[in-house]
Amino acid sequence: MGKDEFALLRWQHPKFKSLSPNDFIPIAEANDSIIALGDWVLEKSCQKLVKLAAQHSSRNVKISVNVSAVQFRRGDFVARVKNILQSTGANPQNLCLELTESLIADDINFIIEQMASLRELGVSISLDDFGTGYASLAYLTRLPLDELKIDRAFVRDLDGSSKGALLTETIISLGRSMNLTVIAEGVETEQQFKRLQKMGCQHFQGYLFAKPAIG
């Protein structure tokens, strides 16, 4: 039996209190502090992986970490991931790196090479927020992926738009035909959950199952 966790970053600002990544990640990317911040998040996540593995020795515990496009485009990114895995002792098979579709607007051959190198380390790769960005079907078949995450906007549309439901079912069918793990994001109601199950989705993420916790 497996258990997945997701690293969610929040900035506890003394004046503005809790800030979401949308508030400060663009600034960090603009001044390149995202590199040090990304390394810190990855290192903390790997340290948590080691602790979870010790606590749940009979279960396969996985942590997913979002990676900024600025981080991923760096030529030394794979080496940085490898060094952090080695220094923390984390099992790379329990680490999943989540990438966004915006990456695919760049040099596709370089992106594929980076992904393949990470998978050689044992790390799995997830394409986050699928359906909202640049990924064409032609690119999707070339990318060495393990997971496909359906954007929460499509999940919200399940409560109303028939077009949204059709697109969601198409994404699920596409992912399964490519032997990818398909995860629905932002599942908040029992109705959404049951409808996604009927469509063939088997993995879910959202407030219906658990809310973010500090740790």
mmCIF file of C-alpha atoms in Angstrom:
data_model
loop_
_atom_site.group_PDB
_atom_site.id
_atom_site.type_symbol
_atom_site.label_atom_id
_atom_site.label_comp_id
_atom_site.label_asym_id
_atom_site.label_seq_id
_atom_site.Cartn_x
_atom_site.Cartn_y
_atom_site.Cartn_z
ATOM 1 C CA MET A 1 0.000 0.000 0.000
ATOM 2 C CA GLY A 2 1.401 3.412 -0.918
ATOM 3 C CA LYS A 3 1.084 6.852 0.573
ATOM 4 C CA ASP A 4 1.820 10.108 -1.260
ATOM 5 C CA GLU A 5 2.649 13.481 0.237
ATOM 6 C CA PHE A 6 3.132 16.832 -1.469
ATOM 7 C CA ALA A 7 5.572 19.546 -0.444
ATOM 8 C CA LEU A 8 3.587 22.798 -0.185
ATOM 9 C CA LEU A 9 5.641 25.941 0.403
ATOM 10 C CA ARG A 10 4.272 28.868 2.438
ATOM 11 C CA TRP A 11 6.062 32.049 3.540
ATOM 12 C CA GLN A 12 5.126 33.184 7.046
ATOM 13 C CA HIS A 13 5.705 36.898 6.479
ATOM 14 C CA PRO A 14 5.815 39.124 9.620
ATOM 15 C CA LYS A 15 3.570 41.748 7.977
ATOM 16 C CA PHE A 16 1.454 39.907 5.393
ATOM 17 C CA LYS A 17 1.223 36.634 7.356
ATOM 18 C CA SER A 18 0.939 33.470 5.246
ATOM 19 C CA LEU A 19 1.866 33.994 1.580
ATOM 20 C CA SER A 20 1.207 31.390 -1.098
ATOM 21 C CA PRO A 21 3.817 30.454 -3.742
ATOM 22 C CA ASN A 22 1.927 32.559 -6.309
ATOM 23 C CA ASP A 23 2.814 35.616 -4.223
ATOM 24 C CA PHE A 24 6.581 35.142 -3.964
ATOM 25 C CA ILE A 25 7.825 32.496 -6.434
ATOM 26 C CA PRO A 26 7.710 34.904 -9.444
ATOM 27 C CA ILE A 27 9.915 37.335 -7.482
ATOM 28 C CA ALA A 28 12.313 34.540 -6.521
ATOM 29 C CA GLU A 29 12.499 33.450 -10.167
ATOM 30 C CA ALA A 30 13.183 37.000 -11.345
ATOM 31 C CA ASN A 31 16.180 37.500 -9.033
ATOM 32 C CA ASP A 32 17.458 33.886 -9.239
ATOM 33 C CA SER A 33 16.974 33.264 -5.511
ATOM 34 C CA ILE A 34 14.689 30.435 -6.660
ATOM 35 C CA ILE A 35 17.813 28.273 -7.107
ATOM 36 C CA ALA A 36 18.775 28.367 -3.425
ATOM 37 C CA LEU A 37 15.113 28.207 -2.370
ATOM 38 C CA GLY A 38 14.470 25.225 -4.627
ATOM 39 C CA ASP A 39 17.523 23.394 -3.279
ATOM 40 C CA TRP A 40 16.330 24.047 0.287
ATOM 41 C CA VAL A 41 12.826 22.712 -0.429
ATOM 42 C CA LEU A 42 14.221 19.626 -2.136
ATOM 43 C CA GLU A 43 16.675 18.957 0.692
ATOM 44 C CA LYS A 44 13.965 19.319 3.365
ATOM 45 C CA SER A 45 11.656 17.056 1.362
ATOM 46 C CA CYS A 46 14.349 14.385 1.052
ATOM 47 C CA GLN A 47 15.075 14.593 4.779
ATOM 48 C CA LYS A 48 11.347 14.114 5.416
ATOM 49 C CA LEU A 49 11.386 11.134 3.057
ATOM 50 C CA VAL A 50 14.075 9.451 5.139
ATOM 51 C CA LYS A 51 12.035 9.984 8.333
ATOM 52 C CA LEU A 52 8.819 8.726 6.725
ATOM 53 C CA ALA A 53 10.570 5.667 5.345
ATOM 54 C CA ALA A 54 11.802 4.814 8.845
ATOM 55 C CA GLN A 55 8.325 5.305 10.342
ATOM 56 C CA HIS A 56 6.487 3.385 7.604
ATOM 57 C CA SER A 57 8.976 0.685 6.651
ATOM 58 C CA SER A 58 6.220 -1.554 5.274
ATOM 59 C CA ARG A 59 4.801 1.109 2.948
ATOM 60 C CA ASN A 60 6.074 2.888 -0.113
ATOM 61 C CA VAL A 61 5.955 6.564 0.897
ATOM 62 C CA LYS A 62 6.429 9.103 -1.890
ATOM 63 C CA ILE A 63 6.844 12.893 -1.765
ATOM 64 C CA SER A 64 6.114 15.130 -4.746
ATOM 65 C CA VAL A 65 7.982 18.432 -5.111
ATOM 66 C CA ASN A 66 7.181 21.229 -7.559
ATOM 67 C CA VAL A 67 10.144 22.392 -9.627
ATOM 68 C CA SER A 68 10.392 25.892 -11.065
ATOM 69 C CA ALA A 69 11.044 26.216 -14.789
ATOM 70 C CA VAL A 70 14.032 28.433 -13.900
ATOM 71 C CA GLN A 71 15.514 25.603 -11.813
ATOM 72 C CA PHE A 72 14.873 22.946 -14.412
ATOM 73 C CA ARG A 73 16.436 24.920 -17.277
ATOM 74 C CA ARG A 74 19.810 25.061 -15.515
ATOM 75 C CA GLY A 75 22.403 22.683 -16.878
ATOM 76 C CA ASP A 76 23.451 21.625 -13.367
ATOM 77 C CA PHE A 77 19.940 20.811 -12.110
ATOM 78 C CA VAL A 78 20.286 17.032 -12.422
ATOM 79 C CA ALA A 79 23.626 17.139 -10.588
ATOM 80 C CA ARG A 80 22.034 19.211 -7.807
ATOM 81 C CA VAL A 81 19.238 16.665 -7.383
ATOM 82 C CA LYS A 82 21.754 13.810 -7.335
ATOM 83 C CA ASN A 83 23.892 15.541 -4.688
ATOM 84 C CA ILE A 84 20.880 16.193 -2.445
ATOM 85 C CA LEU A 85 19.714 12.587 -2.743
ATOM 86 C CA GLN A 86 23.183 11.334 -1.845
ATOM 87 C CA SER A 87 23.711 13.742 1.066
ATOM 88 C CA THR A 88 20.319 12.985 2.648
ATOM 89 C CA GLY A 89 20.265 9.259 1.903
ATOM 90 C CA ALA A 90 16.754 9.491 0.448
ATOM 91 C CA ASN A 91 15.537 6.763 -1.883
ATOM 92 C CA PRO A 92 15.162 8.398 -5.337
ATOM 93 C CA GLN A 93 12.300 6.016 -6.156
ATOM 94 C CA ASN A 94 10.266 7.764 -3.458
ATOM 95 C CA LEU A 95 10.766 11.228 -4.958
ATOM 96 C CA CYS A 96 8.565 12.711 -7.681
ATOM 97 C CA LEU A 97 9.396 16.030 -9.340
ATOM 98 C CA GLU A 98 6.426 17.971 -10.692
ATOM 99 C CA LEU A 99 6.952 20.121 -13.784
ATOM 100 C CA THR A 100 4.547 22.521 -15.478
ATOM 101 C CA GLU A 101 3.543 22.599 -19.123
ATOM 102 C CA SER A 102 5.198 26.011 -19.592
ATOM 103 C CA LEU A 103 8.559 24.210 -19.727
ATOM 104 C CA ILE A 104 7.623 22.652 -23.039
ATOM 105 C CA ALA A 105 7.701 26.054 -24.719
ATOM 106 C CA ASP A 106 11.494 25.802 -24.456
ATOM 107 C CA ASP A 107 13.976 23.547 -26.257
ATOM 108 C CA ILE A 108 12.069 20.254 -26.253
ATOM 109 C CA ASN A 109 15.184 18.145 -26.848
ATOM 110 C CA PHE A 110 16.912 19.645 -23.797
ATOM 111 C CA ILE A 111 13.767 19.103 -21.698
ATOM 112 C CA ILE A 112 13.580 15.449 -22.749
ATOM 113 C CA GLU A 113 17.275 14.966 -21.958
ATOM 114 C CA GLN A 114 16.871 16.499 -18.488
ATOM 115 C CA MET A 115 13.827 14.342 -17.743
ATOM 116 C CA ALA A 116 15.573 11.182 -18.936
ATOM 117 C CA SER A 117 18.621 11.933 -16.759
ATOM 118 C CA LEU A 118 16.417 12.396 -13.694
ATOM 119 C CA ARG A 119 14.612 9.130 -14.362
ATOM 120 C CA GLU A 120 17.993 7.399 -14.628
ATOM 121 C CA LEU A 121 18.580 8.504 -11.032
ATOM 122 C CA GLY A 122 15.359 6.703 -10.103
ATOM 123 C CA VAL A 123 13.274 9.873 -9.702
ATOM 124 C CA SER A 124 9.781 9.919 -11.225
ATOM 125 C CA ILE A 125 8.483 12.845 -13.292
ATOM 126 C CA SER A 126 4.998 14.345 -13.208
ATOM 127 C CA LEU A 127 3.461 16.879 -15.611
ATOM 128 C CA ASP A 128 1.421 19.229 -13.438
ATOM 129 C CA ASP A 129 -1.742 21.184 -14.359
ATOM 130 C CA PHE A 130 -2.113 19.311 -17.631
ATOM 131 C CA GLY A 131 -4.512 20.810 -20.150
ATOM 132 C CA THR A 132 -3.846 24.472 -19.420
ATOM 133 C CA GLY A 133 -0.499 25.094 -21.113
ATOM 134 C CA TYR A 134 1.738 24.262 -24.026
ATOM 135 C CA ALA A 135 1.792 20.467 -24.197
ATOM 136 C CA SER A 136 0.572 19.208 -27.543
ATOM 137 C CA LEU A 137 -0.196 15.535 -28.034
ATOM 138 C CA ALA A 138 2.904 15.201 -30.219
ATOM 139 C CA TYR A 139 5.136 16.486 -27.411
ATOM 140 C CA LEU A 140 3.349 14.431 -24.792
ATOM 141 C CA THR A 141 4.203 11.161 -26.516
ATOM 142 C CA ARG A 142 7.908 12.121 -26.533
ATOM 143 C CA LEU A 143 8.236 13.146 -22.895
ATOM 144 C CA PRO A 144 9.597 10.475 -20.497
ATOM 145 C CA LEU A 145 6.819 10.930 -17.929
ATOM 146 C CA ASP A 146 5.458 8.822 -15.089
ATOM 147 C CA GLU A 147 2.457 10.916 -14.059
ATOM 148 C CA LEU A 148 -0.115 13.253 -15.557
ATOM 149 C CA LYS A 149 -2.003 15.619 -13.253
ATOM 150 C CA ILE A 150 -5.368 16.979 -14.392
ATOM 151 C CA ASP A 151 -5.673 20.686 -13.644
ATOM 152 C CA ARG A 152 -8.195 21.594 -10.948
ATOM 153 C CA ALA A 153 -10.035 23.850 -13.427
ATOM 154 C CA PHE A 154 -11.241 20.752 -15.287
ATOM 155 C CA VAL A 155 -12.292 19.105 -12.027
ATOM 156 C CA ARG A 156 -14.335 22.181 -11.056
ATOM 157 C CA ASP A 157 -16.111 22.048 -14.421
ATOM 158 C CA LEU A 158 -17.380 18.550 -13.630
ATOM 159 C CA ASP A 159 -20.095 20.177 -11.531
ATOM 160 C CA GLY A 160 -21.481 22.023 -14.534
ATOM 161 C CA SER A 161 -19.935 22.108 -18.012
ATOM 162 C CA SER A 162 -20.407 19.011 -20.151
ATOM 163 C CA LYS A 163 -17.411 20.169 -22.231
ATOM 164 C CA GLY A 164 -15.257 20.141 -19.089
ATOM 165 C CA ALA A 165 -16.343 16.589 -18.351
ATOM 166 C CA LEU A 166 -15.551 15.508 -21.911
ATOM 167 C CA LEU A 167 -12.053 17.016 -21.739
ATOM 168 C CA THR A 168 -11.397 15.414 -18.359
ATOM 169 C CA GLU A 169 -12.452 11.985 -19.582
ATOM 170 C CA THR A 170 -10.254 12.422 -22.673
ATOM 171 C CA ILE A 171 -7.204 13.278 -20.541
ATOM 172 C CA ILE A 172 -7.806 10.269 -18.283
ATOM 173 C CA SER A 173 -8.153 7.951 -21.270
ATOM 174 C CA LEU A 174 -5.047 9.423 -22.909
ATOM 175 C CA GLY A 175 -2.928 9.045 -19.791
ATOM 176 C CA ARG A 176 -3.999 5.475 -19.151
ATOM 177 C CA SER A 177 -3.351 4.514 -22.781
ATOM 178 C CA MET A 178 0.234 5.768 -22.291
ATOM 179 C CA ASN A 179 0.597 3.783 -19.038
ATOM 180 C CA LEU A 180 0.845 6.979 -16.994
ATOM 181 C CA THR A 181 -0.493 7.446 -13.490
ATOM 182 C CA VAL A 182 -3.312 10.003 -13.839
ATOM 183 C CA ILE A 183 -4.050 12.195 -10.813
ATOM 184 C CA ALA A 184 -7.035 14.546 -10.508
ATOM 185 C CA GLU A 185 -6.165 17.735 -8.610
ATOM 186 C CA GLY A 186 -8.483 19.874 -6.525
ATOM 187 C CA VAL A 187 -11.122 17.246 -5.737
ATOM 188 C CA GLU A 188 -13.369 18.890 -3.152
ATOM 189 C CA THR A 189 -16.766 17.189 -3.385
ATOM 190 C CA GLU A 190 -18.057 13.641 -3.241
ATOM 191 C CA GLN A 191 -19.827 14.250 -6.551
ATOM 192 C CA GLN A 192 -16.533 15.120 -8.292
ATOM 193 C CA PHE A 193 -14.850 12.082 -6.755
ATOM 194 C CA LYS A 194 -17.535 9.634 -7.887
ATOM 195 C CA ARG A 195 -17.696 11.088 -11.387
ATOM 196 C CA LEU A 196 -13.918 10.876 -11.792
ATOM 197 C CA GLN A 197 -14.015 7.266 -10.634
ATOM 198 C CA LYS A 198 -16.607 6.452 -13.295
ATOM 199 C CA MET A 199 -14.297 8.033 -15.885
ATOM 200 C CA GLY A 200 -11.523 5.642 -14.869
ATOM 201 C CA CYS A 201 -9.416 7.947 -12.699
ATOM 202 C CA GLN A 202 -7.809 6.083 -9.794
ATOM 203 C CA HIS A 203 -5.692 8.737 -8.055
ATOM 204 C CA PHE A 204 -6.938 11.921 -6.411
ATOM 205 C CA GLN A 205 -5.701 14.994 -4.581
ATOM 206 C CA GLY A 206 -7.734 17.665 -2.815
ATOM 207 C CA TYR A 207 -9.503 18.901 0.292
ATOM 208 C CA LEU A 208 -11.996 16.024 0.144
ATOM 209 C CA PHE A 209 -9.192 13.721 1.300
ATOM 210 C CA ALA A 210 -6.821 15.924 3.306
ATOM 211 C CA LYS A 211 -5.996 19.564 3.952
ATOM 212 C CA PRO A 212 -2.437 20.955 4.028
ATOM 213 C CA ALA A 213 -0.585 20.260 7.268
ATOM 214 C CA ILE A 214 2.555 21.793 8.736
ATOM 215 C CA GLY A 215 5.428 19.351 8.941
#
